[in-house]
Amino acid sequence: MGVDIIFKIAAIGILTAIVGQILKQTGKDEIATLSTLAGLIIVLLMILGMIGDLFTAIKTLFSF
Amino acid sequence: MDLVYKIVAVALVGCIATIIVKPVRSDYAVLIALASGVIILAMLVNYLSSVFDALKLIINTTGISGNLYSLLIKIVGIGYLIEFTAGICADTGNSSLGDKVLLGGKIIILVMAMPIVTSILQIIMELLP
């Protein structure tokens, strides 16, 4: 739970953009879209994990 | 006291990361904003539990019935979550959805607050001659 998660997400974002550009240049467009999609899914899974932890913490704290 | 610095640090880093990533990939900017919001809320949650223990102590000494306290805590929790979700909706640009979430939260809190109102009225009726 720190600032490193933000750096990870930003890094994944920039990396997927670069990989997408490279793949587009070399003509493999469908792999480019797949790579950007994969990057997005990885980031979403990370964020889902964090939100899950947050909601369990809130549930225990507010005794829902 | 260091929590203030942590929150400020996470918020600033989140904003800067959003600015950097926005031109490259705009959908990641929203995800970074969401992630930094979650981090800040996670830091605040265990900070808030000390407040609730003190509140419980006060409630016990004044003799108000226990379920009012748990109701009060639930209402605060609902407000917490609704505010979080409405913020995310506003971030992603669909503020109308955020307003609907806020409306839903207000209605839920109103419904949950009914027992408190009735118990207060009963207390007042007892006081009157």
Coordinates of N, CA and C in Angstrom, one line a residue, chain A residues 1-7 9-18 21 24 35-44 47 50-55 57-58 60-64, chain B residues 6 9-11 13-14 17 20-21 24-25 27-28 31-32 34-39 41-46 48-50 52 70 73-78 80-81 84-85 88:
Chain A
M1 N 0.8 -1.2 0.0 CA 0.0 0.0 0.0 C 0.9 1.2 0.0
G2 N 1.4 1.5 -1.2 CA 2.3 2.7 -1.2 C 2.3 3.4 -2.5
V3 N 3.3 4.2 -2.7 CA 3.3 5.0 -3.9 C 3.8 4.1 -5.1
D4 N 4.4 2.9 -4.7 CA 5.0 2.1 -5.8 C 4.0 1.5 -6.7
I5 N 2.7 1.3 -6.2 CA 1.7 0.8 -7.1 C 1.4 1.8 -8.2
I6 N 1.4 3.1 -7.8 CA 1.1 4.1 -8.9 C 2.2 4.0 -9.9
F7 N 3.4 3.9 -9.5 CA 4.5 3.8 -10.5 C 4.4 2.6 -11.4
I9 N 1.6 1.0 -12.3 CA 0.5 1.2 -13.2 C 1.0 2.2 -14.3
A10 N 1.7 3.2 -13.9 CA 2.1 4.2 -15.0 C 3.1 3.5 -15.9
A11 N 4.0 2.7 -15.3 CA 5.0 2.0 -16.1 C 4.3 1.0 -17.1
I12 N 3.3 0.3 -16.6 CA 2.7 -0.7 -17.5 C 2.0 0.1 -18.6
G13 N 1.4 1.2 -18.3 CA 0.7 2.0 -19.3 C 1.7 2.4 -20.4
I14 N 2.8 3.0 -20.0 CA 3.7 3.5 -21.0 C 4.3 2.3 -21.8
L15 N 4.6 1.2 -21.1 CA 5.2 0.1 -21.8 C 4.2 -0.5 -22.8
T16 N 2.9 -0.6 -22.5 CA 2.0 -1.1 -23.5 C 1.9 -0.2 -24.6
A17 N 2.0 1.1 -24.4 CA 1.9 2.1 -25.5 C 3.1 1.9 -26.4
I18 N 4.3 1.7 -25.8 CA 5.5 1.6 -26.7 C 5.4 0.3 -27.5
Q21 N 3.1 0.6 -30.3 CA 3.7 1.3 -31.4 C 4.6 0.5 -32.2
K24 N 2.8 -2.0 -34.2 CA 2.1 -1.4 -35.4 C 3.1 -1.2 -36.5
S35 N -1.7 -6.7 -27.1 CA -0.8 -6.4 -26.1 C -1.4 -5.2 -25.2
T36 N -2.0 -4.3 -25.9 CA -2.6 -3.2 -25.1 C -3.7 -3.7 -24.2
L37 N -4.5 -4.6 -24.8 CA -5.5 -5.2 -24.0 C -5.0 -6.0 -22.8
A38 N -3.9 -6.7 -23.0 CA -3.3 -7.5 -21.9 C -2.8 -6.6 -20.8
G39 N -2.1 -5.4 -21.2 CA -1.7 -4.5 -20.2 C -2.8 -4.0 -19.4
L40 N -3.9 -3.6 -20.1 CA -5.1 -3.1 -19.4 C -5.6 -4.1 -18.4
I41 N -5.7 -5.4 -18.8 CA -6.2 -6.4 -17.9 C -5.3 -6.6 -16.7
I42 N -4.0 -6.5 -16.9 CA -3.1 -6.7 -15.7 C -3.4 -5.6 -14.7
V43 N -3.5 -4.3 -15.3 CA -3.7 -3.2 -14.4 C -5.0 -3.3 -13.7
L44 N -6.0 -3.7 -14.4 CA -7.4 -3.8 -13.8 C -7.3 -4.9 -12.7
I47 N -5.8 -3.4 -9.6 CA -6.7 -2.4 -8.9 C -7.8 -3.2 -8.2
M50 N -6.7 -4.4 -5.0 CA -6.6 -3.3 -3.9 C -8.0 -2.9 -3.5
I51 N -8.9 -2.8 -4.4 CA -10.3 -2.5 -4.0 C -10.9 -3.5 -3.1
G52 N -10.6 -4.8 -3.4 CA -11.1 -5.9 -2.5 C -10.6 -5.8 -1.1
D53 N -9.3 -5.5 -1.0 CA -8.7 -5.3 0.3 C -9.4 -4.1 1.0
L54 N -9.6 -3.0 0.3 CA -10.2 -1.9 0.9 C -11.6 -2.2 1.4
F55 N -12.3 -2.9 0.6 CA -13.7 -3.2 1.0 C -13.8 -4.1 2.2
A57 N -11.5 -4.2 4.5 CA -11.1 -3.4 5.7 C -12.3 -2.6 6.1
I58 N -13.0 -2.0 5.2 CA -14.2 -1.1 5.6 C -15.2 -2.0 6.2
T60 N -14.9 -4.7 8.0 CA -14.5 -5.1 9.4 C -14.6 -3.8 10.2
L61 N -14.2 -2.7 9.7 CA -14.1 -1.5 10.6 C -15.5 -1.0 10.9
F62 N -16.4 -0.9 9.8 CA -17.7 -0.3 10.1 C -18.7 -1.4 10.5
S63 N -18.2 -2.6 10.7 CA -19.1 -3.7 11.2 C -20.3 -3.8 10.3
F64 N -20.2 -3.8 9.0 CA -21.3 -4.0 8.1 C -21.9 -5.4 8.3
Chain B
K6 N 2.1 11.2 4.1 CA 1.9 10.1 3.2 C 0.7 10.4 2.2
A9 N 1.8 12.9 -0.3 CA 2.8 12.3 -1.3 C 2.0 11.5 -2.3
V10 N 1.1 10.6 -1.8 CA 0.4 9.7 -2.8 C -0.4 10.6 -3.7
A11 N -1.1 11.6 -3.2 CA -2.0 12.4 -4.0 C -1.1 13.1 -5.1
V13 N 1.9 12.3 -6.3 CA 2.5 11.4 -7.2 C 1.4 10.9 -8.2
G14 N 0.2 10.7 -7.6 CA -0.9 10.2 -8.5 C -1.2 11.3 -9.5
A17 N 1.6 11.4 -12.1 CA 1.5 10.2 -13.0 C 0.4 10.3 -14.0
I20 N 1.4 12.5 -16.8 CA 2.4 11.9 -17.7 C 1.7 10.9 -18.6
V21 N 0.8 10.1 -18.0 CA 0.3 9.0 -18.8 C -0.9 9.5 -19.7
V24 N -0.1 9.7 -23.4 CA 0.3 8.5 -24.0 C -0.9 7.5 -24.1
R25 N -1.5 7.3 -22.9 CA -2.7 6.4 -23.0 C -3.7 7.0 -22.0
D27 N -6.7 6.1 -21.0 CA -7.5 5.3 -20.1 C -6.7 4.9 -18.8
Y28 N -5.3 4.9 -19.0 CA -4.6 4.6 -17.8 C -4.6 5.8 -16.8
L31 N -7.3 5.1 -14.4 CA -6.9 4.0 -13.5 C -5.9 4.4 -12.5
I32 N -5.0 5.3 -12.8 CA -4.0 5.8 -11.8 C -4.7 6.6 -10.8
L34 N -7.8 6.3 -9.9 CA -8.6 5.4 -9.0 C -7.6 4.7 -8.0
A35 N -6.4 4.2 -8.5 CA -5.5 3.5 -7.6 C -5.1 4.4 -6.5
S36 N -4.7 5.6 -6.8 CA -4.2 6.5 -5.7 C -5.3 6.8 -4.8
G37 N -6.6 6.9 -5.3 CA -7.7 7.1 -4.4 C -7.9 5.9 -3.4
V38 N -7.7 4.7 -4.0 CA -7.9 3.5 -3.1 C -6.8 3.5 -2.1
I39 N -5.5 3.9 -2.5 CA -4.4 3.8 -1.5 C -4.7 4.8 -0.4
L41 N -7.6 5.9 0.7 CA -8.6 5.5 1.6 C -8.2 4.3 2.5
A42 N -7.3 3.4 1.9 CA -6.9 2.3 2.7 C -6.0 2.8 3.9
M43 N -5.3 3.9 3.7 CA -4.5 4.4 4.8 C -5.4 5.0 5.8
L44 N -6.5 5.6 5.4 CA -7.4 6.3 6.4 C -8.2 5.3 7.2
V45 N -8.5 4.1 6.6 CA -9.5 3.2 7.3 C -9.0 2.9 8.7
N46 N -7.7 2.4 8.8 CA -7.3 2.0 10.1 C -7.0 3.2 11.0
L48 N -9.1 5.5 11.2 CA -10.4 5.9 11.6 C -10.9 5.0 12.8
S49 N -10.3 3.8 12.9 CA -10.8 2.9 13.9 C -10.6 3.4 15.3
S50 N -9.5 4.2 15.5 CA -9.3 4.7 16.8 C -10.4 5.7 17.2
F52 N -13.5 5.5 16.3 CA -14.7 4.7 16.6 C -14.6 4.1 18.0
S70 N -24.1 1.4 16.5 CA -23.8 0.7 15.3 C -24.4 1.3 14.1
I73 N -22.4 4.2 13.0 CA -21.2 3.7 12.3 C -21.5 3.3 10.9
K74 N -22.6 2.6 10.8 CA -23.0 2.1 9.4 C -23.2 3.3 8.5
I75 N -23.9 4.3 9.0 CA -24.2 5.5 8.2 C -22.9 6.1 7.8
V76 N -21.9 6.2 8.7 CA -20.7 6.8 8.3 C -20.0 6.0 7.2
G77 N -20.1 4.7 7.4 CA -19.5 3.8 6.4 C -20.1 3.9 5.0
I78 N -21.4 4.0 5.0 CA -22.1 4.2 3.7 C -21.7 5.5 3.1
Y80 N -19.0 7.0 3.4 CA -17.6 6.8 3.0 C -17.6 6.2 1.6
L81 N -18.3 5.1 1.5 CA -18.3 4.3 0.2 C -18.9 5.1 -0.9
F84 N -16.7 7.8 -2.2 CA -15.6 7.1 -3.0 C -16.1 6.8 -4.4
T85 N -17.3 6.2 -4.5 CA -17.8 5.8 -5.8 C -18.2 7.0 -6.6
I88 N -15.1 8.4 -8.2 CA -14.7 7.7 -9.3 C -15.5 8.0 -10.6

